[in-house]
GROMACS .gro file of C-alpha atoms in nm:
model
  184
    1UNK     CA    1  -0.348  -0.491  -0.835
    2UNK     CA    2  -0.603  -0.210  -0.713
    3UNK     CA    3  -0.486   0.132  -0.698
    4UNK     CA    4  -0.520   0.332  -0.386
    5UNK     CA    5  -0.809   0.532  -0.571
    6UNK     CA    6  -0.935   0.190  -0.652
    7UNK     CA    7  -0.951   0.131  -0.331
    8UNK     CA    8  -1.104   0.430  -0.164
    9UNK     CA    9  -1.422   0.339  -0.380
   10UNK     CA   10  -1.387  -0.036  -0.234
   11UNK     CA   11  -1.369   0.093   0.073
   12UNK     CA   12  -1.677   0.367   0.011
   13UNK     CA   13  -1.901   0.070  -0.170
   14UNK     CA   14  -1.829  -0.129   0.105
   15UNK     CA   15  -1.929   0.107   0.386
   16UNK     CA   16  -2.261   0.197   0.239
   17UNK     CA   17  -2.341  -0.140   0.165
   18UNK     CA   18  -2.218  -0.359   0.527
   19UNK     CA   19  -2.195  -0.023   0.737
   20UNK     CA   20  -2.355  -0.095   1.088
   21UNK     CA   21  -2.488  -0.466   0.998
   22UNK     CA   22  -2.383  -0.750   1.253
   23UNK     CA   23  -2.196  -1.023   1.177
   24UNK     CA   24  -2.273  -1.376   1.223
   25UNK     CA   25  -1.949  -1.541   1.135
   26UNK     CA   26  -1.667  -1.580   1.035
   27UNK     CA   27  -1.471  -1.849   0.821
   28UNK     CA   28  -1.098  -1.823   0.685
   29UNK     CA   29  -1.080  -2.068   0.438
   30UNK     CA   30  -0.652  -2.071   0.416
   31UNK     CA   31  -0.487  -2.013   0.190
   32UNK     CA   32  -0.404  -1.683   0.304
   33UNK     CA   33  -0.162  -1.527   0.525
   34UNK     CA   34  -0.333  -1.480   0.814
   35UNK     CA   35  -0.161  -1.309   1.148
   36UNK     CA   36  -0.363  -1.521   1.413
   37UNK     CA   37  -0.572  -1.872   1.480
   38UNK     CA   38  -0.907  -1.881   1.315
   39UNK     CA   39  -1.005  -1.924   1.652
   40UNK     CA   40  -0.913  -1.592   1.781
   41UNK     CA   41  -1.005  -1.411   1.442
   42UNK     CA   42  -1.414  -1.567   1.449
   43UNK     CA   43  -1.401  -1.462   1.840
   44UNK     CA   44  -1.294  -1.124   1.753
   45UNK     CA   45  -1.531  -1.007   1.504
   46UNK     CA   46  -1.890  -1.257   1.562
   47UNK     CA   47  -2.171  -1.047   1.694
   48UNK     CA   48  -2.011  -0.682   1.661
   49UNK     CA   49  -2.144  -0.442   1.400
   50UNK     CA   50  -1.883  -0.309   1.149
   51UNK     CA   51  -1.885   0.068   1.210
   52UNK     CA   52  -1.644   0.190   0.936
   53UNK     CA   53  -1.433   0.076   0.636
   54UNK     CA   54  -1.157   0.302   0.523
   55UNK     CA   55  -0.842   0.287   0.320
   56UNK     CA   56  -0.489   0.276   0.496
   57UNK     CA   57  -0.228   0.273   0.228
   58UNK     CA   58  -0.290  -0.073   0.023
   59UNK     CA   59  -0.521  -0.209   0.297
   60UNK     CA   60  -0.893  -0.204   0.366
   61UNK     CA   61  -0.974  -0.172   0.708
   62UNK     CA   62  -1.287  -0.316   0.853
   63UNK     CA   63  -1.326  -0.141   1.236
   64UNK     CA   64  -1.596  -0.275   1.461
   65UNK     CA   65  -1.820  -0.209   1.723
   66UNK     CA   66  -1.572  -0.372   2.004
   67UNK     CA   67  -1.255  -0.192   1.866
   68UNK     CA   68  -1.144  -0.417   1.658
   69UNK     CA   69  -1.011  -0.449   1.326
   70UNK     CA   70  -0.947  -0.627   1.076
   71UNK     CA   71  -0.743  -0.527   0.734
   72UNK     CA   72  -0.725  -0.682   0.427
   73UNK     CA   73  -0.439  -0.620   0.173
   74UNK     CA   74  -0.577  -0.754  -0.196
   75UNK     CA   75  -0.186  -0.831  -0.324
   76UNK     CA   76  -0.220  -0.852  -0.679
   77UNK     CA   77  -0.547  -1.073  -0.762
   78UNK     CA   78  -0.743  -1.061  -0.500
   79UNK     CA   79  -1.107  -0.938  -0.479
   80UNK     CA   80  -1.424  -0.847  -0.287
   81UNK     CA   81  -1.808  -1.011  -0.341
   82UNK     CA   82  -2.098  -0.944  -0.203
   83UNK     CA   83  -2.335  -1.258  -0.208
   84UNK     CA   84  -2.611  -1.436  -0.093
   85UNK     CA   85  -2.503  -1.752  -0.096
   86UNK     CA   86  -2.063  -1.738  -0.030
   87UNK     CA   87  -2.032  -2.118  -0.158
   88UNK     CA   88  -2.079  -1.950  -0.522
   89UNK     CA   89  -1.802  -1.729  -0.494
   90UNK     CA   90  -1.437  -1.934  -0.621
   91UNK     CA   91  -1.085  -1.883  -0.463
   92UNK     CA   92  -1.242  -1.821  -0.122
   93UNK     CA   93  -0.985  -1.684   0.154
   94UNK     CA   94  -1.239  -1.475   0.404
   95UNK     CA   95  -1.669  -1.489   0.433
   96UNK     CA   96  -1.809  -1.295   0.664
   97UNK     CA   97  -2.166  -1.359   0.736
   98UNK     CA   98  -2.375  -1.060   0.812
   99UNK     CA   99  -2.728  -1.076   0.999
  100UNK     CA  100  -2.870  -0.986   0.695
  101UNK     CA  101  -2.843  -1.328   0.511
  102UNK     CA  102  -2.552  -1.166   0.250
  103UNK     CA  103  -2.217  -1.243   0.289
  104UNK     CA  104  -1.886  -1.068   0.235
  105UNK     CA  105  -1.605  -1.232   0.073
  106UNK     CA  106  -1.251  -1.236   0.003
  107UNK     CA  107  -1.172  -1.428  -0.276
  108UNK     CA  108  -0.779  -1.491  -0.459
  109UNK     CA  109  -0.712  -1.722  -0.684
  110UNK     CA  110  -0.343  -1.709  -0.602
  111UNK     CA  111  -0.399  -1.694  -0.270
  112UNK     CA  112  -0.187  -1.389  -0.166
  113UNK     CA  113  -0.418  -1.149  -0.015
  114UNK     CA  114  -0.278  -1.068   0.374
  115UNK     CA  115  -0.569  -1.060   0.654
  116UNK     CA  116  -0.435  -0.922   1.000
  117UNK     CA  117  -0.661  -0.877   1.302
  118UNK     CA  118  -0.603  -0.520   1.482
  119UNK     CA  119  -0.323  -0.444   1.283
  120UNK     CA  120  -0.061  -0.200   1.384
  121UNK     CA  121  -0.122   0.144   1.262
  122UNK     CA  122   0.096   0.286   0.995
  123UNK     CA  123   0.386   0.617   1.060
  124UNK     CA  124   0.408   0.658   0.723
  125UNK     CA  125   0.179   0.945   0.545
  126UNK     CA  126  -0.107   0.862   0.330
  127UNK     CA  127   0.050   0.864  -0.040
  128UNK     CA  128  -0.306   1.051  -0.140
  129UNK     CA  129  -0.283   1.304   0.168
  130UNK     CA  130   0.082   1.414   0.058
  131UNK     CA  131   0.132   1.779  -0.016
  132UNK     CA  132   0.462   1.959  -0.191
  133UNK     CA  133   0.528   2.085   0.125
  134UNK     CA  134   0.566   1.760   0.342
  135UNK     CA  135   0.786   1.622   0.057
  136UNK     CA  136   0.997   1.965   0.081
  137UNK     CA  137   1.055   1.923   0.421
  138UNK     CA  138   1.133   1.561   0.354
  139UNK     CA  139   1.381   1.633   0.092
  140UNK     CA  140   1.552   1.903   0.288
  141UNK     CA  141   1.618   1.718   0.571
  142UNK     CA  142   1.768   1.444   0.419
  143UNK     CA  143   2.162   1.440   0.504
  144UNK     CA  144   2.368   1.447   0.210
  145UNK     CA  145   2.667   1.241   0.201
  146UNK     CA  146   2.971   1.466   0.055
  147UNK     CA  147   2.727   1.757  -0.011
  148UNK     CA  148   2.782   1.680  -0.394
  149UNK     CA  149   2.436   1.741  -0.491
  150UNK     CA  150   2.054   1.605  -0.399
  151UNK     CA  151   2.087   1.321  -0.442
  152UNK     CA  152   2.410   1.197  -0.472
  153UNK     CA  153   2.369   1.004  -0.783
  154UNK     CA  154   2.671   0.925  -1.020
  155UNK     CA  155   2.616   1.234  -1.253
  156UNK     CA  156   2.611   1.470  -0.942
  157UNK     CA  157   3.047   1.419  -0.946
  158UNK     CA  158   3.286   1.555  -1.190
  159UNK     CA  159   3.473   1.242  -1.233
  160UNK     CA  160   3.142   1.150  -1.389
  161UNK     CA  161   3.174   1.340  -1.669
  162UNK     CA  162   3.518   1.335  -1.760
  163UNK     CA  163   3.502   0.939  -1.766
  164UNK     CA  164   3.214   0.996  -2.023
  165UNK     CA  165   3.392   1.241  -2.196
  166UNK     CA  166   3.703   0.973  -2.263
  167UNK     CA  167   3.463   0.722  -2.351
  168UNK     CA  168   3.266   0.937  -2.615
  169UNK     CA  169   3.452   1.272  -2.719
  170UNK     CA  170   3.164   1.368  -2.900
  171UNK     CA  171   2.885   1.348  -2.582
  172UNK     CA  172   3.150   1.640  -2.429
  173UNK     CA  173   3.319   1.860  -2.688
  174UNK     CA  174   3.421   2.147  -2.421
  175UNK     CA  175   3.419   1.960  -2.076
  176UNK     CA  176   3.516   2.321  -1.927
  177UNK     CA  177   3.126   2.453  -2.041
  178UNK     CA  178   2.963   2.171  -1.872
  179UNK     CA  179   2.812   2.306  -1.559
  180UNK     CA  180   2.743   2.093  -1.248
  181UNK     CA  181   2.450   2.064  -1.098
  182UNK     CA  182   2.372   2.274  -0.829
  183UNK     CA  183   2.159   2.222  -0.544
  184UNK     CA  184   1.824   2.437  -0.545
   0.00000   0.00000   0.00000
């Protein structure tokens, strides 16, 4: 499965190769989970240009000239190729055909790899984009159930330890020394 820094150099590879070309069609081959007809995905995206591809989480996002877009989650096998002729490629799920005579496609051989059409965007932050702060915030705003500790976790409650200390004296020679965890 591509990384999300694998993917920002898909998506960067891509652009400079397909940016602003036209594409002549479209063929979903099935075998794919696909969010909309054939029909309505060849209508969509013949004769626009693709102005941009860019990473959104685990997707690649194709936009185009008529505000559409189109994103393509790899899943675990799945894989882009660039060729002249698309018959060549195996495991086909996606070709798009670009004025150019060179092809695009999406290829799986176990046939996991998710294609939506104008997919909804995402509330959730870009993993890459994430700063200590954000996750600060995050973290502090999270309620805490019984105010016990951070994360409320079995070793976060005395009972915790004094069961461990019955089951292995040793683990917990002084229980009264062990400190509990505090919250920062």
């Amino acid at each position: 499965m591509p990384e999300l820094p694998d993917l920002a150099v898909y998506a960067e590879n891509l652009m400079a190769r397909l940016g602003g070309k036209t594409v002549q069609s479209v063929d979903h081959h099935g075998g794919s989970r696909l969010n909309t007809s054939h029909e309505e995905l060849r209508n969509s995206l013949c004769n626009t240009s693709l102005v941009s591809v860019e990473r959104s989480g685990k997707e690649i996002v194709f936009a185009f000239s008529n505000k559409a877009a189109l994103s393509v989650h790899l899943m675990v096998t799945g894989g882009f190729a660039i060729a002249a002729d698309p018959s060549s490629a195996r495991f086909r799920v996606l070709t798009m055909g670009f004025a150019d005579g060179f092809s695009l496609v999406v290829s799986d051989p176990r046939s996991l790899v998710t294609v939506n059409l104008n997919p909804l965007p995402s509330i959730a932050p870009d993993a890459l984009e994430v700063d200590g702060t954000y996750l600060r915030r995050k973290i502090s705003e999270r309620p805490r159930v019984g105010g016990q500790g951070l994360f409320n976790g079995p070793s976060d409650y005395p009972w915790h330890w004094e069961r461990l200390c019955r089951r292995n004296p040793l683990a917990c020679q002084d229980f009264s020394k062990i400190r509990r965890r505090q919250d920062p």
